[in-house]
PDB file of C-alpha atoms in Angstrom:
ATOM      1  CA  MET M  96     135.745 -92.936  18.978  1.00  0.00           C
ATOM      2  CA  TRP M  97     136.750 -94.646  15.794  1.00  0.00           C
ATOM      3  CA  ARG M  98     136.430 -93.202  12.280  1.00  0.00           C
ATOM      4  CA  SER M  99     136.654 -95.250   9.108  1.00  0.00           C
ATOM      5  CA  LEU M 100     137.651 -93.187   6.006  1.00  0.00           C
ATOM      6  CA  ALA M 101     137.230 -96.322   3.809  1.00  0.00           C
ATOM      7  CA  LYS M 102     134.170 -96.073   1.709  1.00  0.00           C
ATOM      8  CA  GLU M 103     133.606 -99.719   2.080  1.00  0.00           C
ATOM      9  CA  LEU M 104     132.533 -99.379   5.834  1.00  0.00           C
ATOM     10  CA  CYS M 105     131.007 -95.917   5.940  1.00  0.00           C
ATOM     11  CA  LEU M 106     130.473 -96.055   9.862  1.00  0.00           C
ATOM     12  CA  LEU M 107     131.275 -93.638  12.503  1.00  0.00           C
ATOM     13  CA  CYS M 108     130.981 -95.481  15.783  1.00  0.00           C
ATOM     14  CA  SER M 109     131.916 -95.697  19.436  1.00  0.00           C
ATOM     15  CA  VAL M 110     131.430 -99.438  20.293  1.00  0.00           C
ATOM     16  CA  THR M 111     132.345-102.027  22.662  1.00  0.00           C
ATOM     17  CA  ALA M 112     131.922-105.251  20.678  1.00  0.00           C
ATOM     18  CA  LYS M 113     131.829-108.827  21.734  1.00  0.00           C
ATOM     19  CA  TYR M 114     132.058-111.637  19.106  1.00  0.00           C
ATOM     20  CA  SER M 115     130.562-115.075  19.796  1.00  0.00           C
ATOM     21  CA  LEU M 116     131.213-118.347  18.005  1.00  0.00           C
ATOM     22  CA  ILE M 117     128.629-120.974  19.113  1.00  0.00           C
ATOM     23  CA  ASP M 118     129.044-124.530  17.890  1.00  0.00           C
ATOM     24  CA  GLU M 119     125.562-125.833  17.314  1.00  0.00           C
ATOM     25  CA  LYS M 120     126.581-129.439  17.732  1.00  0.00           C
ATOM     26  CA  ASN M 121     128.364-128.892  21.084  1.00  0.00           C
ATOM     27  CA  GLU M 122     126.457-125.950  22.262  1.00  0.00           C
ATOM     28  CA  SER M 123     129.641-124.484  23.561  1.00  0.00           C
ATOM     29  CA  GLN M 124     130.324-120.792  23.196  1.00  0.00           C
ATOM     30  CA  ASP M 125     133.688-118.957  22.716  1.00  0.00           C
ATOM     31  CA  SER M 126     133.325-115.206  23.502  1.00  0.00           C
ATOM     32  CA  SER M 127     136.866-114.348  22.166  1.00  0.00           C
ATOM     33  CA  PRO M 128     137.140-112.252  19.118  1.00  0.00           C
ATOM     34  CA  SER M 129     136.629-114.476  16.098  1.00  0.00           C
ATOM     35  CA  PRO M 130     137.180-113.318  12.354  1.00  0.00           C
ATOM     36  CA  ILE M 131     134.276-114.288  10.195  1.00  0.00           C
ATOM     37  CA  HIS M 132     136.651-116.668   7.922  1.00  0.00           C
ATOM     38  CA  ASP M 133     136.871-119.012  11.059  1.00  0.00           C
ATOM     39  CA  ILE M 134     133.194-119.673  11.065  1.00  0.00           C
ATOM     40  CA  GLN M 135     132.015-123.041   9.809  1.00  0.00           C
ATOM     41  CA  PRO M 136     128.637-123.491   8.325  1.00  0.00           C
ATOM     42  CA  SER M 137     127.611-125.639  11.186  1.00  0.00           C
ATOM     43  CA  SER M 138     128.294-122.755  13.607  1.00  0.00           C
ATOM     44  CA  ARG M 139     126.367-119.518  14.373  1.00  0.00           C
ATOM     45  CA  PHE M 140     128.217-116.220  14.509  1.00  0.00           C
ATOM     46  CA  SER M 141     126.813-113.227  16.465  1.00  0.00           C
ATOM     47  CA  ARG M 142     128.207-109.837  16.999  1.00  0.00           C
ATOM     48  CA  VAL M 143     126.879-107.641  19.835  1.00  0.00           C
ATOM     49  CA  GLY M 144     127.834-104.042  19.749  1.00  0.00           C
ATOM     50  CA  HIS M 145     127.041-101.462  22.417  1.00  0.00           C
ATOM     51  CA  GLY M 146     127.197 -97.851  21.737  1.00  0.00           C
ATOM     52  CA  ALA M 147     126.269 -95.201  19.146  1.00  0.00           C
ATOM     53  CA  TRP M 148     126.344 -96.043  15.450  1.00  0.00           C
ATOM     54  CA  GLU M 149     126.141 -93.464  12.777  1.00  0.00           C
ATOM     55  CA  VAL M 150     125.950 -94.262   9.011  1.00  0.00           C
ATOM     56  CA  LEU M 151     127.843 -91.677   7.132  1.00  0.00           C
ATOM     57  CA  GLU M 152     126.784 -92.623   3.685  1.00  0.00           C
ATOM     58  CA  ARG M 153     125.140 -95.526   1.779  1.00  0.00           C
ATOM     59  CA  ILE M 154     127.352 -98.358   0.930  1.00  0.00           C
ATOM     60  CA  THR M 155     127.601 -98.747  -2.808  1.00  0.00           C
ATOM     61  CA  PHE M 156     129.162-101.633  -4.884  1.00  0.00           C
ATOM     62  CA  ASP M 157     129.159 -99.745  -8.348  1.00  0.00           C
ATOM     63  CA  ASP M 158     128.280-103.030  -9.960  1.00  0.00           C
ATOM     64  CA  GLY M 159     125.132-101.792 -11.716  1.00  0.00           C
ATOM     65  CA  LEU M 160     122.831-103.447  -9.184  1.00  0.00           C
ATOM     66  CA  ASP M 161     122.787-100.804  -6.383  1.00  0.00           C
ATOM     67  CA  GLY M 162     119.188 -99.945  -7.284  1.00  0.00           C
ATOM     68  CA  PHE M 163     118.232-103.329  -6.217  1.00  0.00           C
ATOM     69  CA  ARG M 164     119.792-102.991  -2.755  1.00  0.00           C
ATOM     70  CA  LYS M 165     116.960-101.677  -0.621  1.00  0.00           C
ATOM     71  CA  THR M 166     117.066-100.996   3.142  1.00  0.00           C
ATOM     72  CA  PRO M 167     114.364-102.356   5.347  1.00  0.00           C
ATOM     73  CA  SER M 168     112.870 -98.821   5.632  1.00  0.00           C
ATOM     74  CA  GLU M 169     112.762 -98.504   1.706  1.00  0.00           C
ATOM     75  CA  LEU M 170     111.103-101.932   1.374  1.00  0.00           C
ATOM     76  CA  ARG M 171     108.653-101.053   4.078  1.00  0.00           C
ATOM     77  CA  ARG M 172     107.745 -97.843   2.278  1.00  0.00           C
ATOM     78  CA  ILE M 173     107.420 -99.718  -1.080  1.00  0.00           C
ATOM     79  CA  PHE M 174     105.013-102.183   0.435  1.00  0.00           C
ATOM     80  CA  GLU M 175     102.914 -99.433   2.093  1.00  0.00           C
ATOM     81  CA  GLU M 176     102.786 -97.487  -1.218  1.00  0.00           C
ATOM     82  CA  LYS M 177     101.409-100.527  -3.012  1.00  0.00           C
ATOM     83  CA  GLY M 178      98.900-101.318  -0.205  1.00  0.00           C
ATOM     84  CA  ALA M 179     100.320-104.602   0.721  1.00  0.00           C
ATOM     85  CA  ASP M 180      98.468-106.041   3.673  1.00  0.00           C
ATOM     86  CA  ALA M 181     100.851-109.205   3.713  1.00  0.00           C
ATOM     87  CA  VAL M 182     104.339-109.761   2.453  1.00  0.00           C
ATOM     88  CA  PHE M 183     105.702-113.203   1.631  1.00  0.00           C
ATOM     89  CA  VAL M 184     109.399-113.515   0.920  1.00  0.00           C
ATOM     90  CA  PHE M 185     111.164-116.006  -1.395  1.00  0.00           C
ATOM     91  CA  GLN M 186     115.019-116.064  -0.931  1.00  0.00           C
ATOM     92  CA  LEU M 187     117.164-117.896  -3.228  1.00  0.00           C
ATOM     93  CA  ARG M 188     120.804-118.189  -4.486  1.00  0.00           C
ATOM     94  CA  ASN M 189     120.007-119.686  -7.983  1.00  0.00           C
ATOM     95  CA  PRO M 190     118.042-118.460 -10.996  1.00  0.00           C
ATOM     96  CA  ILE M 191     114.243-119.055 -10.733  1.00  0.00           C
ATOM     97  CA  HIS M 192     112.945-122.309 -12.285  1.00  0.00           C
ATOM     98  CA  ASN M 193     109.411-123.432 -12.892  1.00  0.00           C
ATOM     99  CA  GLY M 194     109.004-125.007  -9.593  1.00  0.00           C
ATOM    100  CA  HIS M 195     110.003-121.844  -7.725  1.00  0.00           C
ATOM    101  CA  ALA M 196     107.556-119.676  -9.897  1.00  0.00           C
ATOM    102  CA  LEU M 197     104.661-122.198  -9.265  1.00  0.00           C
ATOM    103  CA  LEU M 198     105.412-122.205  -5.462  1.00  0.00           C
ATOM    104  CA  MET M 199     105.453-118.356  -5.351  1.00  0.00           C
ATOM    105  CA  ARG M 200     102.230-117.909  -7.320  1.00  0.00           C
ATOM    106  CA  ASP M 201     100.513-120.706  -5.343  1.00  0.00           C
ATOM    107  CA  THR M 202     101.502-119.055  -2.119  1.00  0.00           C
ATOM    108  CA  ARG M 203      99.994-115.832  -3.341  1.00  0.00           C
ATOM    109  CA  GLU M 204      96.802-117.568  -4.266  1.00  0.00           C
ATOM    110  CA  LYS M 205      96.433-119.073  -0.915  1.00  0.00           C
ATOM    111  CA  LEU M 206      97.111-115.736   0.765  1.00  0.00           C
ATOM    112  CA  LEU M 207      94.495-114.017  -1.386  1.00  0.00           C
ATOM    113  CA  LYS M 208      91.866-116.087   0.589  1.00  0.00           C
ATOM    114  CA  LYS M 209      92.853-114.230   3.688  1.00  0.00           C
ATOM    115  CA  TYR M 210      94.379-110.882   2.650  1.00  0.00           C
ATOM    116  CA  ARG M 211      93.483-108.367   0.000  1.00  0.00           C
ATOM    117  CA  ASN M 212      96.815-107.579  -1.437  1.00  0.00           C
ATOM    118  CA  PRO M 213      99.658-109.967  -0.551  1.00  0.00           C
ATOM    119  CA  MET M 214     102.866-109.040  -2.189  1.00  0.00           C
ATOM    120  CA  LEU M 215     106.093-111.056  -3.014  1.00  0.00           C
ATOM    121  CA  LEU M 216     109.612-109.887  -1.821  1.00  0.00           C
ATOM    122  CA  LEU M 217     111.938-111.765  -4.220  1.00  0.00           C
ATOM    123  CA  HIS M 218     115.105-111.557  -2.173  1.00  0.00           C
ATOM    124  CA  PRO M 219     118.161-113.196  -3.923  1.00  0.00           C
ATOM    125  CA  LEU M 220     121.145-113.488  -1.815  1.00  0.00           C
ATOM    126  CA  GLY M 221     123.811-110.958  -3.041  1.00  0.00           C
ATOM    127  CA  GLY M 222     126.787-111.652  -0.823  1.00  0.00           C
ATOM    128  CA  TRP M 223     129.512-114.186  -1.032  1.00  0.00           C
ATOM    129  CA  THR M 224     128.589-117.508  -2.894  1.00  0.00           C
ATOM    130  CA  LYS M 225     130.570-120.417  -4.148  1.00  0.00           C
ATOM    131  CA  ASN M 226     132.673-119.962  -7.323  1.00  0.00           C
ATOM    132  CA  ASP M 227     130.450-122.372  -9.260  1.00  0.00           C
ATOM    133  CA  ASP M 228     127.258-120.551  -8.354  1.00  0.00           C
ATOM    134  CA  VAL M 229     125.513-118.381 -10.988  1.00  0.00           C
ATOM    135  CA  PRO M 230     126.906-114.741 -10.622  1.00  0.00           C
ATOM    136  CA  LEU M 231     124.587-112.217  -9.033  1.00  0.00           C
ATOM    137  CA  SER M 232     124.441-110.049 -12.252  1.00  0.00           C
ATOM    138  CA  VAL M 233     123.177-113.044 -14.389  1.00  0.00           C
ATOM    139  CA  ARG M 234     120.727-114.035 -11.705  1.00  0.00           C
ATOM    140  CA  MET M 235     119.291-110.529 -11.382  1.00  0.00           C
ATOM    141  CA  ARG M 236     118.852-110.288 -15.177  1.00  0.00           C
ATOM    142  CA  GLN M 237     117.053-113.498 -15.178  1.00  0.00           C
ATOM    143  CA  HIS M 238     114.887-112.413 -12.105  1.00  0.00           C
ATOM    144  CA  GLU M 239     114.093-109.214 -14.082  1.00  0.00           C
ATOM    145  CA  ALA M 240     113.094-111.207 -17.137  1.00  0.00           C
ATOM    146  CA  VAL M 241     110.780-113.574 -15.056  1.00  0.00           C
ATOM    147  CA  ILE M 242     108.960-110.499 -13.880  1.00  0.00           C
ATOM    148  CA  ALA M 243     109.006-108.620 -17.260  1.00  0.00           C
ATOM    149  CA  GLU M 244     107.485-111.683 -18.923  1.00  0.00           C
ATOM    150  CA  GLY M 245     104.682-112.000 -16.457  1.00  0.00           C
ATOM    151  CA  VAL M 246     105.887-115.228 -14.995  1.00  0.00           C
ATOM    152  CA  LEU M 247     105.714-113.289 -11.598  1.00  0.00           C
ATOM    153  CA  ASP M 248     103.322-110.394 -11.798  1.00  0.00           C
ATOM    154  CA  PRO M 249     105.114-107.147 -11.482  1.00  0.00           C
ATOM    155  CA  SER M 250     102.108-105.653  -9.760  1.00  0.00           C
ATOM    156  CA  TRP M 251     102.659-107.787  -6.634  1.00  0.00           C
ATOM    157  CA  THR M 252     106.482-108.627  -6.917  1.00  0.00           C
ATOM    158  CA  VAL M 253     109.276-106.493  -5.476  1.00  0.00           C
ATOM    159  CA  LEU M 254     112.859-107.520  -6.370  1.00  0.00           C
ATOM    160  CA  SER M 255     115.476-106.633  -3.835  1.00  0.00           C
ATOM    161  CA  ILE M 256     118.971-108.128  -3.135  1.00  0.00           C
ATOM    162  CA  PHE M 257     119.637-109.495   0.285  1.00  0.00           C
ATOM    163  CA  PRO M 258     123.226-108.689   1.067  1.00  0.00           C
ATOM    164  CA  SER M 259     124.101-111.700   2.892  1.00  0.00           C
ATOM    165  CA  PRO M 260     126.671-114.435   2.034  1.00  0.00           C
ATOM    166  CA  MET M 261     125.376-117.975   1.363  1.00  0.00           C
ATOM    167  CA  LEU M 262     127.070-120.229   4.042  1.00  0.00           C
ATOM    168  CA  TYR M 263     125.269-123.417   2.851  1.00  0.00           C
ATOM    169  CA  ALA M 264     124.291-124.239   6.377  1.00  0.00           C
ATOM    170  CA  GLY M 265     120.925-125.642   5.678  1.00  0.00           C
ATOM    171  CA  PRO M 266     117.979-125.084   8.097  1.00  0.00           C
ATOM    172  CA  THR M 267     120.237-123.274  10.514  1.00  0.00           C
ATOM    173  CA  GLU M 268     121.154-120.699   7.848  1.00  0.00           C
ATOM    174  CA  VAL M 269     117.478-120.184   7.034  1.00  0.00           C
ATOM    175  CA  GLN M 270     116.708-119.269  10.670  1.00  0.00           C
ATOM    176  CA  TRP M 271     119.662-116.937  10.691  1.00  0.00           C
ATOM    177  CA  HIS M 272     118.503-115.098   7.640  1.00  0.00           C
ATOM    178  CA  ALA M 273     114.867-114.738   9.167  1.00  0.00           C
ATOM    179  CA  ARG M 274     116.317-112.742  11.983  1.00  0.00           C
TER     180      ARG M 274
END
């Protein structure tokens, strides 16, 4: 049994863990423990844990954005309360520009032909990004303004941070985030 007293981790667990690093180009697999910083964007990292996990408390960042960090259960409840019969997701690491907004509105219009109340989950990446990327706090203020000004309708848009880092791995990363 291992207990972390660090607020950052907030887990009580009894786990046997196996780390895998799979090189997508060579399709080789190394099952030895691999720290995350060794992972290149062309590789896929997976962690398999067996055993009981207990979350002791919610992880917070105290950066003024914790209210935007929704769990899957919280998001599911929000969409149920709003009567969503379809949810489409737009994930991005940059501020929204007109092309993004047009794509999201057009997607909803197309979904309205088949569904009664399709809703958008605007899911900006909230983990590590490159130093020259727009900071998360700035992006979130811009996303809020886009919604408040009606560029994206607040009645069918939910803004929630996706806590993943951006590893800049292209289509491979998109598939990883969709898991």
